[in-house]
mmCIF file of C-alpha atoms in Angstrom:
data_model
loop_
_atom_site.group_PDB
_atom_site.id
_atom_site.type_symbol
_atom_site.label_atom_id
_atom_site.label_comp_id
_atom_site.label_asym_id
_atom_site.label_seq_id
_atom_site.Cartn_x
_atom_site.Cartn_y
_atom_site.Cartn_z
ATOM 1 C CA MET A 1 -4.568 48.497 -48.112
ATOM 2 C CA LYS A 2 -7.549 49.813 -46.193
ATOM 3 C CA HIS A 3 -10.835 48.898 -47.820
ATOM 4 C CA GLN A 4 -13.725 51.349 -47.847
ATOM 5 C CA ILE A 5 -16.738 50.479 -45.708
ATOM 6 C CA PHE A 6 -20.047 50.635 -47.559
ATOM 7 C CA LYS A 7 -22.424 49.606 -44.797
ATOM 8 C CA GLN A 8 -22.408 48.504 -41.168
ATOM 9 C CA ASN A 9 -25.134 46.673 -39.327
ATOM 10 C CA VAL A 10 -25.712 45.280 -35.851
ATOM 11 C CA GLY A 11 -27.928 42.195 -35.593
ATOM 12 C CA ILE A 12 -29.575 41.669 -32.214
ATOM 13 C CA ASP A 13 -31.451 38.574 -31.067
ATOM 14 C CA ILE A 14 -33.471 39.483 -27.973
ATOM 15 C CA SER A 15 -34.822 37.232 -25.253
ATOM 16 C CA LYS A 16 -36.393 38.010 -21.900
ATOM 17 C CA ASP A 17 -33.090 38.176 -19.990
ATOM 18 C CA ASP A 18 -30.350 38.995 -22.482
ATOM 19 C CA MET A 19 -29.406 39.920 -26.044
ATOM 20 C CA LYS A 20 -26.983 38.275 -28.459
ATOM 21 C CA VAL A 21 -25.289 40.908 -30.641
ATOM 22 C CA ASN A 22 -23.340 40.574 -33.889
ATOM 23 C CA PHE A 23 -21.637 43.538 -35.639
ATOM 24 C CA GLN A 24 -20.773 43.270 -39.351
ATOM 25 C CA GLN A 25 -19.417 45.648 -42.010
ATOM 26 C CA LEU A 26 -19.748 45.381 -45.789
ATOM 27 C CA LEU A 27 -16.471 46.345 -47.529
ATOM 28 C CA SER A 28 -15.831 47.765 -50.994
ATOM 29 C CA THR A 29 -14.580 44.301 -52.023
ATOM 30 C CA GLN A 30 -18.094 42.970 -51.224
ATOM 31 C CA ASN A 31 -16.550 40.942 -48.433
ATOM 32 C CA VAL A 32 -18.081 41.027 -44.964
ATOM 33 C CA ARG A 33 -16.009 41.857 -41.913
ATOM 34 C CA ILE A 34 -17.301 40.669 -38.552
ATOM 35 C CA LYS A 35 -16.333 43.317 -36.029
ATOM 36 C CA GLY A 36 -17.384 41.278 -33.043
ATOM 37 C CA SER A 37 -20.150 39.587 -31.072
ATOM 38 C CA LYS A 38 -21.356 40.145 -27.548
ATOM 39 C CA THR A 39 -23.990 39.203 -24.985
ATOM 40 C CA VAL A 40 -25.583 41.933 -22.873
ATOM 41 C CA LYS A 41 -28.406 42.000 -20.364
ATOM 42 C CA ASN A 42 -31.857 43.075 -21.560
ATOM 43 C CA ILE A 43 -32.009 45.917 -19.031
ATOM 44 C CA LEU A 44 -31.139 49.626 -19.072
ATOM 45 C CA SER A 45 -27.513 49.086 -18.021
ATOM 46 C CA GLY A 46 -27.236 46.520 -20.817
ATOM 47 C CA PHE A 47 -28.539 49.056 -23.354
ATOM 48 C CA LYS A 48 -25.854 51.534 -22.282
ATOM 49 C CA THR A 49 -23.166 48.839 -22.511
ATOM 50 C CA LEU A 50 -24.388 47.932 -25.989
ATOM 51 C CA VAL A 51 -24.201 51.509 -27.312
ATOM 52 C CA LYS A 52 -20.719 51.986 -25.826
ATOM 53 C CA TRP A 53 -19.569 48.733 -27.476
ATOM 54 C CA ILE A 54 -21.020 49.734 -30.866
ATOM 55 C CA GLU A 55 -19.445 53.193 -30.694
ATOM 56 C CA GLY A 56 -16.071 51.608 -29.999
ATOM 57 C CA LYS A 57 -16.250 49.461 -33.136
ATOM 58 C CA ARG A 58 -18.162 51.558 -35.668
ATOM 59 C CA ASP A 59 -16.830 53.682 -38.512
ATOM 60 C CA LYS A 60 -17.839 57.208 -37.474
ATOM 61 C CA GLN A 61 -18.407 58.279 -41.104
ATOM 62 C CA ILE A 62 -20.938 55.525 -41.859
ATOM 63 C CA GLU A 63 -24.467 55.230 -40.505
ATOM 64 C CA VAL A 64 -25.021 52.441 -38.000
ATOM 65 C CA ARG A 65 -27.942 50.184 -38.777
ATOM 66 C CA VAL A 66 -29.516 47.941 -36.158
ATOM 67 C CA THR A 67 -31.730 44.980 -37.056
ATOM 68 C CA MET A 68 -33.885 43.078 -34.574
ATOM 69 C CA GLU A 69 -37.059 41.011 -34.541
ATOM 70 C CA ALA A 70 -40.450 41.945 -33.092
ATOM 71 C CA THR A 71 -40.281 39.097 -30.580
ATOM 72 C CA GLY A 72 -43.208 39.464 -28.204
ATOM 73 C CA VAL A 73 -42.647 42.528 -26.026
ATOM 74 C CA TYR A 74 -38.933 42.029 -25.330
ATOM 75 C CA TYR A 75 -37.675 44.247 -28.155
ATOM 76 C CA GLU A 76 -39.731 47.316 -27.233
ATOM 77 C CA GLU A 77 -37.559 48.858 -24.506
ATOM 78 C CA LEU A 78 -34.335 48.499 -26.491
ATOM 79 C CA ALA A 79 -35.867 49.834 -29.717
ATOM 80 C CA ASN A 80 -37.275 52.887 -27.932
ATOM 81 C CA TYR A 81 -34.008 53.481 -26.063
ATOM 82 C CA LEU A 82 -31.931 53.392 -29.269
ATOM 83 C CA PHE A 83 -34.467 55.617 -31.051
ATOM 84 C CA GLU A 84 -34.284 58.276 -28.322
ATOM 85 C CA GLN A 85 -30.580 58.073 -27.425
ATOM 86 C CA THR A 86 -28.845 57.462 -30.790
ATOM 87 C CA ASP A 87 -29.041 58.335 -34.479
ATOM 88 C CA TYR A 88 -28.981 54.669 -35.559
ATOM 89 C CA HIS A 89 -31.191 53.394 -38.384
ATOM 90 C CA ILE A 90 -33.341 50.900 -36.458
ATOM 91 C CA THR A 91 -35.262 48.127 -38.190
ATOM 92 C CA VAL A 92 -37.752 45.892 -36.390
ATOM 93 C CA LEU A 93 -38.661 42.866 -38.495
ATOM 94 C CA LEU A 94 -41.706 40.670 -38.302
ATOM 95 C CA PRO A 95 -40.497 37.098 -37.554
ATOM 96 C CA ASN A 96 -41.744 35.683 -40.885
ATOM 97 C CA LYS A 97 -39.465 38.066 -42.802
ATOM 98 C CA SER A 98 -36.308 37.036 -40.972
ATOM 99 C CA SER A 99 -37.334 33.364 -41.177
ATOM 100 C CA ALA A 100 -37.711 33.655 -44.950
ATOM 101 C CA PHE A 101 -34.236 35.202 -45.197
ATOM 102 C CA ALA A 102 -32.750 32.426 -43.018
ATOM 103 C CA ASN A 103 -34.390 29.817 -45.246
ATOM 104 C CA SER A 104 -32.892 31.466 -48.340
ATOM 105 C CA LEU A 105 -29.449 30.991 -46.765
ATOM 106 C CA ASN A 106 -30.291 27.365 -45.908
ATOM 107 C CA ILE A 107 -29.571 28.044 -42.250
ATOM 108 C CA LYS A 108 -30.752 24.983 -40.327
ATOM 109 C CA THR A 109 -29.115 25.665 -36.960
ATOM 110 C CA LYS A 110 -31.208 27.929 -34.753
ATOM 111 C CA THR A 111 -29.523 29.482 -31.742
ATOM 112 C CA ASP A 112 -29.551 33.039 -30.430
ATOM 113 C CA LYS A 113 -25.993 33.613 -31.700
ATOM 114 C CA VAL A 114 -26.823 32.266 -35.149
ATOM 115 C CA ASP A 115 -29.947 34.423 -35.315
ATOM 116 C CA ALA A 116 -27.984 37.565 -34.362
ATOM 117 C CA LYS A 117 -25.434 36.833 -37.093
ATOM 118 C CA MET A 118 -28.218 36.210 -39.608
ATOM 119 C CA LEU A 119 -29.952 39.495 -38.701
ATOM 120 C CA ALA A 120 -26.651 41.386 -39.093
ATOM 121 C CA GLN A 121 -26.174 39.839 -42.535
ATOM 122 C CA MET A 122 -29.751 40.599 -43.541
ATOM 123 C CA GLY A 123 -29.257 44.265 -42.616
ATOM 124 C CA LEU A 124 -26.213 44.425 -44.897
ATOM 125 C CA GLU A 125 -27.831 42.695 -47.873
ATOM 126 C CA ARG A 126 -31.296 44.247 -47.751
ATOM 127 C CA ASN A 127 -32.512 47.835 -47.732
ATOM 128 C CA LEU A 128 -34.751 47.541 -44.690
ATOM 129 C CA GLU A 129 -37.346 50.090 -43.629
ATOM 130 C CA LYS A 130 -36.725 52.372 -40.679
ATOM 131 C CA TRP A 131 -38.721 51.563 -37.552
ATOM 132 C CA GLN A 132 -40.983 54.144 -35.977
ATOM 133 C CA PRO A 133 -41.965 53.877 -32.295
ATOM 134 C CA ILE A 134 -45.575 53.564 -31.277
ATOM 135 C CA SER A 135 -47.315 56.912 -31.525
ATOM 136 C CA ASP A 136 -47.914 59.092 -28.472
ATOM 137 C CA GLN A 137 -51.584 58.550 -29.208
ATOM 138 C CA LEU A 138 -51.427 54.735 -29.021
ATOM 139 C CA ARG A 139 -48.774 54.269 -26.317
ATOM 140 C CA PRO A 140 -51.106 55.097 -23.381
ATOM 141 C CA LEU A 141 -53.843 53.020 -25.017
ATOM 142 C CA LYS A 142 -51.493 50.029 -25.161
ATOM 143 C CA GLN A 143 -50.558 50.471 -21.503
ATOM 144 C CA LEU A 144 -54.208 50.674 -20.466
ATOM 145 C CA THR A 145 -55.308 47.633 -22.475
ATOM 146 C CA ARG A 146 -52.392 45.556 -21.202
ATOM 147 C CA ASN A 147 -53.084 46.588 -17.627
ATOM 148 C CA ARG A 148 -56.684 45.534 -18.119
ATOM 149 C CA VAL A 149 -55.493 42.101 -19.289
ATOM 150 C CA SER A 150 -53.377 41.738 -16.126
ATOM 151 C CA LEU A 151 -56.330 42.681 -13.939
ATOM 152 C CA VAL A 152 -58.648 40.228 -15.688
ATOM 153 C CA GLU A 153 -56.071 37.437 -15.294
ATOM 154 C CA MET A 154 -55.749 38.198 -11.579
ATOM 155 C CA LYS A 155 -59.544 38.256 -11.254
ATOM 156 C CA THR A 156 -59.724 34.811 -12.855
ATOM 157 C CA GLN A 157 -57.102 33.440 -10.451
ATOM 158 C CA VAL A 158 -58.926 34.815 -7.404
ATOM 159 C CA SER A 159 -62.285 33.515 -8.691
ATOM 160 C CA ASN A 160 -60.780 30.054 -9.132
ATOM 161 C CA LYS A 161 -59.397 30.126 -5.587
ATOM 162 C CA ILE A 162 -62.802 31.101 -4.212
ATOM 163 C CA HIS A 163 -64.475 28.330 -6.199
ATOM 164 C CA ALA A 164 -61.956 25.745 -4.966
ATOM 165 C CA LEU A 165 -62.231 26.900 -1.367
ATOM 166 C CA ASN A 166 -66.041 26.872 -1.449
ATOM 167 C CA HIS A 167 -65.915 23.239 -2.546
ATOM 168 C CA SER A 168 -63.302 22.213 -0.001
ATOM 169 C CA PHE A 169 -63.868 20.647 3.426
ATOM 170 C CA LYS A 170 -64.641 23.314 6.048
ATOM 171 C CA PRO A 171 -63.425 26.436 4.172
ATOM 172 C CA HIS A 172 -61.879 29.102 6.371
ATOM 173 C CA LYS A 173 -64.224 32.095 6.611
ATOM 174 C CA ASP A 174 -61.483 34.732 6.955
ATOM 175 C CA VAL A 175 -59.659 33.439 3.884
ATOM 176 C CA LEU A 176 -62.900 33.497 1.909
ATOM 177 C CA ARG A 177 -63.654 37.014 3.108
ATOM 178 C CA GLN A 178 -60.216 38.305 2.067
ATOM 179 C CA LEU A 179 -60.474 36.643 -1.339
ATOM 180 C CA ASN A 180 -63.869 38.225 -1.932
ATOM 181 C CA VAL A 181 -62.483 41.626 -0.949
ATOM 182 C CA GLN A 182 -59.697 41.115 -3.529
ATOM 183 C CA LEU A 183 -62.229 40.025 -6.134
ATOM 184 C CA ASN A 184 -64.436 43.079 -5.640
ATOM 185 C CA LEU A 185 -61.414 45.396 -5.783
ATOM 186 C CA LEU A 186 -60.279 43.829 -9.063
ATOM 187 C CA LYS A 187 -63.782 44.185 -10.520
ATOM 188 C CA ARG A 188 -63.782 47.910 -9.665
ATOM 189 C CA GLN A 189 -60.313 48.357 -11.169
ATOM 190 C CA ILE A 190 -61.371 46.622 -14.386
ATOM 191 C CA LYS A 191 -64.403 48.897 -14.674
ATOM 192 C CA LYS A 192 -62.119 51.891 -14.152
ATOM 193 C CA MET A 193 -59.824 50.653 -16.946
ATOM 194 C CA ASP A 194 -62.852 50.261 -19.230
ATOM 195 C CA VAL A 195 -63.829 53.884 -18.626
ATOM 196 C CA GLU A 196 -60.284 55.153 -19.172
ATOM 197 C CA ILE A 197 -59.883 53.175 -22.407
ATOM 198 C CA GLU A 198 -63.183 54.495 -23.739
ATOM 199 C CA ASN A 199 -62.335 58.091 -22.741
ATOM 200 C CA LEU A 200 -58.963 57.834 -24.487
ATOM 201 C CA VAL A 201 -60.605 56.564 -27.666
ATOM 202 C CA ARG A 202 -63.329 59.233 -27.542
ATOM 203 C CA ALA A 203 -60.666 61.946 -27.190
ATOM 204 C CA ASP A 204 -59.417 61.171 -30.715
ATOM 205 C CA GLU A 205 -62.123 61.746 -33.349
ATOM 206 C CA VAL A 206 -60.353 59.819 -36.118
ATOM 207 C CA LEU A 207 -59.616 56.813 -33.923
ATOM 208 C CA GLU A 208 -63.130 56.871 -32.470
ATOM 209 C CA GLU A 209 -64.685 56.924 -35.931
ATOM 210 C CA LYS A 210 -62.582 53.997 -37.152
ATOM 211 C CA ILE A 211 -63.270 51.894 -34.068
ATOM 212 C CA GLU A 212 -67.016 52.583 -34.219
ATOM 213 C CA LYS A 213 -67.088 51.424 -37.850
ATOM 214 C CA ILE A 214 -65.309 48.193 -36.909
ATOM 215 C CA CYS A 215 -67.547 47.633 -33.865
ATOM 216 C CA LYS A 216 -70.531 47.190 -36.186
ATOM 217 C CA ILE A 217 -69.427 43.556 -36.189
ATOM 218 C CA LYS A 218 -71.766 41.917 -33.658
ATOM 219 C CA GLY A 219 -69.660 40.748 -30.727
ATOM 220 C CA LEU A 220 -66.821 43.254 -31.035
ATOM 221 C CA GLY A 221 -66.434 46.024 -28.470
ATOM 222 C CA ILE A 222 -64.162 49.006 -27.953
ATOM 223 C CA ASN A 223 -61.783 47.126 -25.626
ATOM 224 C CA THR A 224 -61.088 44.385 -28.149
ATOM 225 C CA VAL A 225 -60.577 46.662 -31.148
ATOM 226 C CA ALA A 226 -58.518 49.147 -29.115
ATOM 227 C CA THR A 227 -56.255 46.290 -27.996
ATOM 228 C CA ILE A 228 -55.686 45.101 -31.584
ATOM 229 C CA ILE A 229 -54.921 48.617 -32.817
ATOM 230 C CA ALA A 230 -52.591 49.404 -29.904
ATOM 231 C CA GLU A 231 -50.699 46.103 -30.154
ATOM 232 C CA THR A 232 -50.080 46.619 -33.890
ATOM 233 C CA ASN A 233 -49.321 50.362 -33.655
ATOM 234 C CA GLY A 234 -52.210 51.064 -35.995
ATOM 235 C CA PHE A 235 -50.924 48.302 -38.349
ATOM 236 C CA LEU A 236 -47.944 50.516 -39.208
ATOM 237 C CA LEU A 237 -45.489 47.639 -39.787
ATOM 238 C CA PHE A 238 -47.856 45.542 -41.870
ATOM 239 C CA THR A 239 -48.201 45.476 -45.640
ATOM 240 C CA SER A 240 -50.067 42.182 -45.993
ATOM 241 C CA ARG A 241 -52.547 39.983 -44.192
ATOM 242 C CA SER A 242 -50.055 37.107 -43.958
ATOM 243 C CA GLN A 243 -47.629 39.316 -42.014
ATOM 244 C CA LEU A 244 -50.348 40.213 -39.529
ATOM 245 C CA ILE A 245 -51.448 36.576 -39.131
ATOM 246 C CA SER A 246 -47.858 35.527 -38.439
ATOM 247 C CA TYR A 247 -47.297 38.397 -35.985
ATOM 248 C CA ALA A 248 -50.370 37.358 -33.999
ATOM 249 C CA GLY A 249 -49.311 33.688 -33.989
ATOM 250 C CA TYR A 250 -52.180 32.451 -36.160
ATOM 251 C CA ASP A 251 -49.895 31.041 -38.867
ATOM 252 C CA VAL A 252 -50.338 27.297 -39.299
ATOM 253 C CA VAL A 253 -47.447 24.903 -38.674
ATOM 254 C CA LYS A 254 -47.362 21.166 -39.290
ATOM 255 C CA LYS A 255 -44.924 18.581 -37.959
ATOM 256 C CA GLU A 256 -43.728 16.186 -40.616
ATOM 257 C CA SER A 257 -40.669 13.931 -40.702
ATOM 258 C CA GLY A 258 -40.664 11.208 -43.328
ATOM 259 C CA SER A 259 -43.087 8.443 -42.482
ATOM 260 C CA SER A 260 -42.413 8.453 -38.735
ATOM 261 C CA VAL A 261 -44.062 11.731 -37.845
ATOM 262 C CA ASN A 262 -47.184 13.173 -39.391
ATOM 263 C CA GLY A 263 -48.543 15.548 -36.791
ATOM 264 C CA LYS A 264 -51.747 17.526 -36.921
ATOM 265 C CA SER A 265 -51.575 21.117 -38.106
ATOM 266 C CA ARG A 266 -51.868 23.825 -35.462
ATOM 267 C CA ILE A 267 -51.258 27.546 -35.093
ATOM 268 C CA SER A 268 -47.733 28.537 -34.074
ATOM 269 C CA LYS A 269 -48.738 30.688 -31.039
ATOM 270 C CA LYS A 270 -45.342 32.389 -31.397
ATOM 271 C CA GLY A 271 -46.825 35.804 -31.950
ATOM 272 C CA ASN A 272 -48.482 38.475 -29.856
ATOM 273 C CA ARG A 273 -50.517 36.782 -27.116
ATOM 274 C CA TYR A 274 -52.463 39.951 -26.302
ATOM 275 C CA ILE A 275 -54.075 39.872 -29.746
ATOM 276 C CA ARG A 276 -55.092 36.216 -29.480
ATOM 277 C CA ARG A 277 -56.373 36.718 -25.955
ATOM 278 C CA ALA A 278 -58.405 39.768 -26.958
ATOM 279 C CA LEU A 279 -60.117 37.881 -29.791
ATOM 280 C CA PHE A 280 -60.957 34.613 -28.017
ATOM 281 C CA PHE A 281 -64.275 35.486 -26.339
ATOM 282 C CA PRO A 282 -65.492 37.898 -29.057
ATOM 283 C CA ALA A 283 -64.965 35.077 -31.581
ATOM 284 C CA VAL A 284 -67.354 32.890 -29.577
ATOM 285 C CA THR A 285 -70.082 35.541 -29.835
ATOM 286 C CA ILE A 286 -69.373 36.455 -33.462
ATOM 287 C CA SER A 287 -69.567 32.796 -34.533
ATOM 288 C CA LYS A 288 -73.146 32.772 -33.223
ATOM 289 C CA LYS A 289 -74.365 36.149 -34.540
ATOM 290 C CA GLU A 290 -72.701 36.933 -37.894
ATOM 291 C CA PRO A 291 -73.845 34.697 -40.807
ATOM 292 C CA ASP A 292 -70.451 34.593 -42.580
ATOM 293 C CA PHE A 293 -68.701 33.605 -39.379
ATOM 294 C CA ILE A 294 -71.394 31.103 -38.439
ATOM 295 C CA ARG A 295 -70.749 29.336 -41.751
ATOM 296 C CA LEU A 296 -66.977 29.460 -41.237
ATOM 297 C CA TYR A 297 -67.176 28.063 -37.702
ATOM 298 C CA THR A 298 -69.609 25.317 -38.733
ATOM 299 C CA ARG A 299 -67.475 24.291 -41.724
ATOM 300 C CA VAL A 300 -64.253 24.036 -39.684
ATOM 301 C CA HIS A 301 -65.966 22.352 -36.737
ATOM 302 C CA GLU A 302 -67.619 19.724 -38.939
ATOM 303 C CA ARG A 303 -64.334 18.993 -40.702
ATOM 304 C CA THR A 304 -62.131 18.792 -37.597
ATOM 305 C CA LYS A 305 -64.669 17.898 -34.876
ATOM 306 C CA LEU A 306 -62.854 20.437 -32.683
ATOM 307 C CA LYS A 307 -64.612 23.532 -31.345
ATOM 308 C CA MET A 308 -61.287 25.270 -30.669
ATOM 309 C CA LYS A 309 -60.223 25.037 -34.313
ATOM 310 C CA GLY A 310 -63.508 26.609 -35.350
ATOM 311 C CA ASN A 311 -62.969 29.398 -32.833
ATOM 312 C CA VAL A 312 -59.376 29.998 -34.025
ATOM 313 C CA ALA A 313 -60.540 30.178 -37.645
ATOM 314 C CA VAL A 314 -63.053 32.868 -36.632
ATOM 315 C CA GLN A 315 -60.402 34.751 -34.626
ATOM 316 C CA ARG A 316 -58.072 34.806 -37.618
ATOM 317 C CA LYS A 317 -60.762 36.036 -39.992
ATOM 318 C CA VAL A 318 -61.901 38.729 -37.520
ATOM 319 C CA LEU A 319 -58.312 39.967 -37.161
ATOM 320 C CA VAL A 320 -57.903 40.267 -40.929
ATOM 321 C CA LEU A 321 -61.271 42.011 -41.165
ATOM 322 C CA ILE A 322 -60.279 44.558 -38.487
ATOM 323 C CA TYR A 323 -57.039 45.200 -40.385
ATOM 324 C CA THR A 324 -58.878 45.712 -43.691
ATOM 325 C CA LEU A 325 -61.572 47.992 -42.267
ATOM 326 C CA PHE A 326 -59.045 50.068 -40.307
ATOM 327 C CA LYS A 327 -56.752 50.523 -43.317
ATOM 328 C CA LYS A 328 -59.628 51.449 -45.653
ATOM 329 C CA ASN A 329 -61.538 53.398 -42.989
ATOM 330 C CA GLU A 330 -64.718 51.541 -43.912
ATOM 331 C CA ALA A 331 -67.647 50.371 -41.829
ATOM 332 C CA TYR A 332 -68.397 46.668 -41.560
ATOM 333 C CA ASP A 333 -71.055 45.552 -44.048
ATOM 334 C CA PRO A 334 -72.395 42.014 -43.426
ATOM 335 C CA ASP A 335 -73.797 42.016 -46.985
ATOM 336 C CA TYR A 336 -70.551 43.231 -48.559
ATOM 337 C CA LYS A 337 -70.216 40.318 -50.991
ATOM 338 C CA LYS A 338 -73.819 40.595 -52.183
ATOM 339 C CA ASN A 339 -73.564 44.360 -52.566
ATOM 340 C CA GLN A 340 -70.249 43.989 -54.388
ATOM 341 C CA GLU A 341 -71.848 41.590 -56.872
ATOM 342 C CA LYS A 342 -74.734 44.017 -57.377
ATOM 343 C CA ARG A 343 -72.351 46.918 -57.966
ATOM 344 C CA ALA A 344 -70.363 44.854 -60.453
ATOM 345 C CA LEU A 345 -73.572 43.942 -62.319
ATOM 346 C CA ILE A 346 -74.730 47.588 -62.422
ATOM 347 C CA GLU A 347 -71.318 48.727 -63.672
ATOM 348 C CA LYS A 348 -71.398 46.050 -66.347
ATOM 349 C CA LYS A 349 -74.863 47.188 -67.542
ATOM 350 C CA GLU A 350 -73.822 50.852 -67.509
ATOM 351 C CA LYS A 351 -70.717 50.031 -69.522
ATOM 352 C CA SER A 352 -72.794 48.085 -72.023
ATOM 353 C CA CYS A 353 -75.237 51.003 -72.358
ATOM 354 C CA ARG A 354 -72.393 53.457 -72.954
ATOM 355 C CA GLN A 355 -70.969 51.253 -75.660
ATOM 356 C CA GLU A 356 -74.366 50.917 -77.402
ATOM 357 C CA THR A 357 -74.951 54.684 -77.454
ATOM 358 C CA SER A 358 -71.396 55.663 -78.484
ATOM 359 C CA PRO A 359 -70.740 56.795 -82.123
ATOM 360 C CA ALA A 360 -68.198 54.038 -82.613
ATOM 361 C CA TYR A 361 -70.767 51.388 -81.695
ATOM 362 C CA SER A 362 -73.518 52.844 -83.952
ATOM 363 C CA GLY A 363 -71.122 52.956 -86.887
#
């Protein structure tokens, strides 16, 4: 007897070089049929091989669902390819969501194959949201901000080489000259990126308005905020602060194993490095200029005796603040808490006055 297929899902675990794939179908008996597993290269030819393999195993009458994780930048090319070339229902999960599902299944083994199988199962059991690619508005902004990061990293490398050579015995003049030429070129290219990023932001009135409101935080500039917005696709995937914190790699992990291991807590750093990099230096300035952040930095620094932990705490709070202001389309107000308390007090007095003057109150 041929059982009816209710749902079919492909779980894909993506790394830099390849992808582990697992194809499962949910039958009318509520049993799961594993159609197969495969490893393909994380390149264009691998994408084509993957689609051909799926088409050879799928039920043509049932929608194909594909579930993958937002692991760094490695998922982006595949997700966009499948979106443009197929009619599959694509879901891109934040890592904390898939981890929570794995924990619910008590899965303790973590390999790429196991993760692909888990993602396929999750797609069958859960009604997952459909992924949308980064908007045409934010895609060029993301490319510009990432290119700027690459240029700044190269500039730092060249600067370090010049510094080392200047402090070496009898530095070679031609080598120094060439390095300085490279350094000046990189500086010009970075300035050009700054102009292009600003022009792109200014070309969109809504985006410009939102970024300007956020940049009222002393120490934040257009480049930083534009990077955060581009890397999160305007926070489209996020419904909570904890999801955003995990995506950026600011979630706290702690190593514990009985009485033998009791490690210090630290951030996971498994998330988007571009976000953390963009916030590092602004956090240094903000922790010296904004009263709320000064108090936060001082409190963490005094407790841990580590400047880096104070800086990370500020980075995390700034990220959440950017998310909140962007979502609400509000300007940063350093006296928000005080003003909120005042508004609450005024509302309370007005409510009391209304009650005293109402017929019911007067009897």
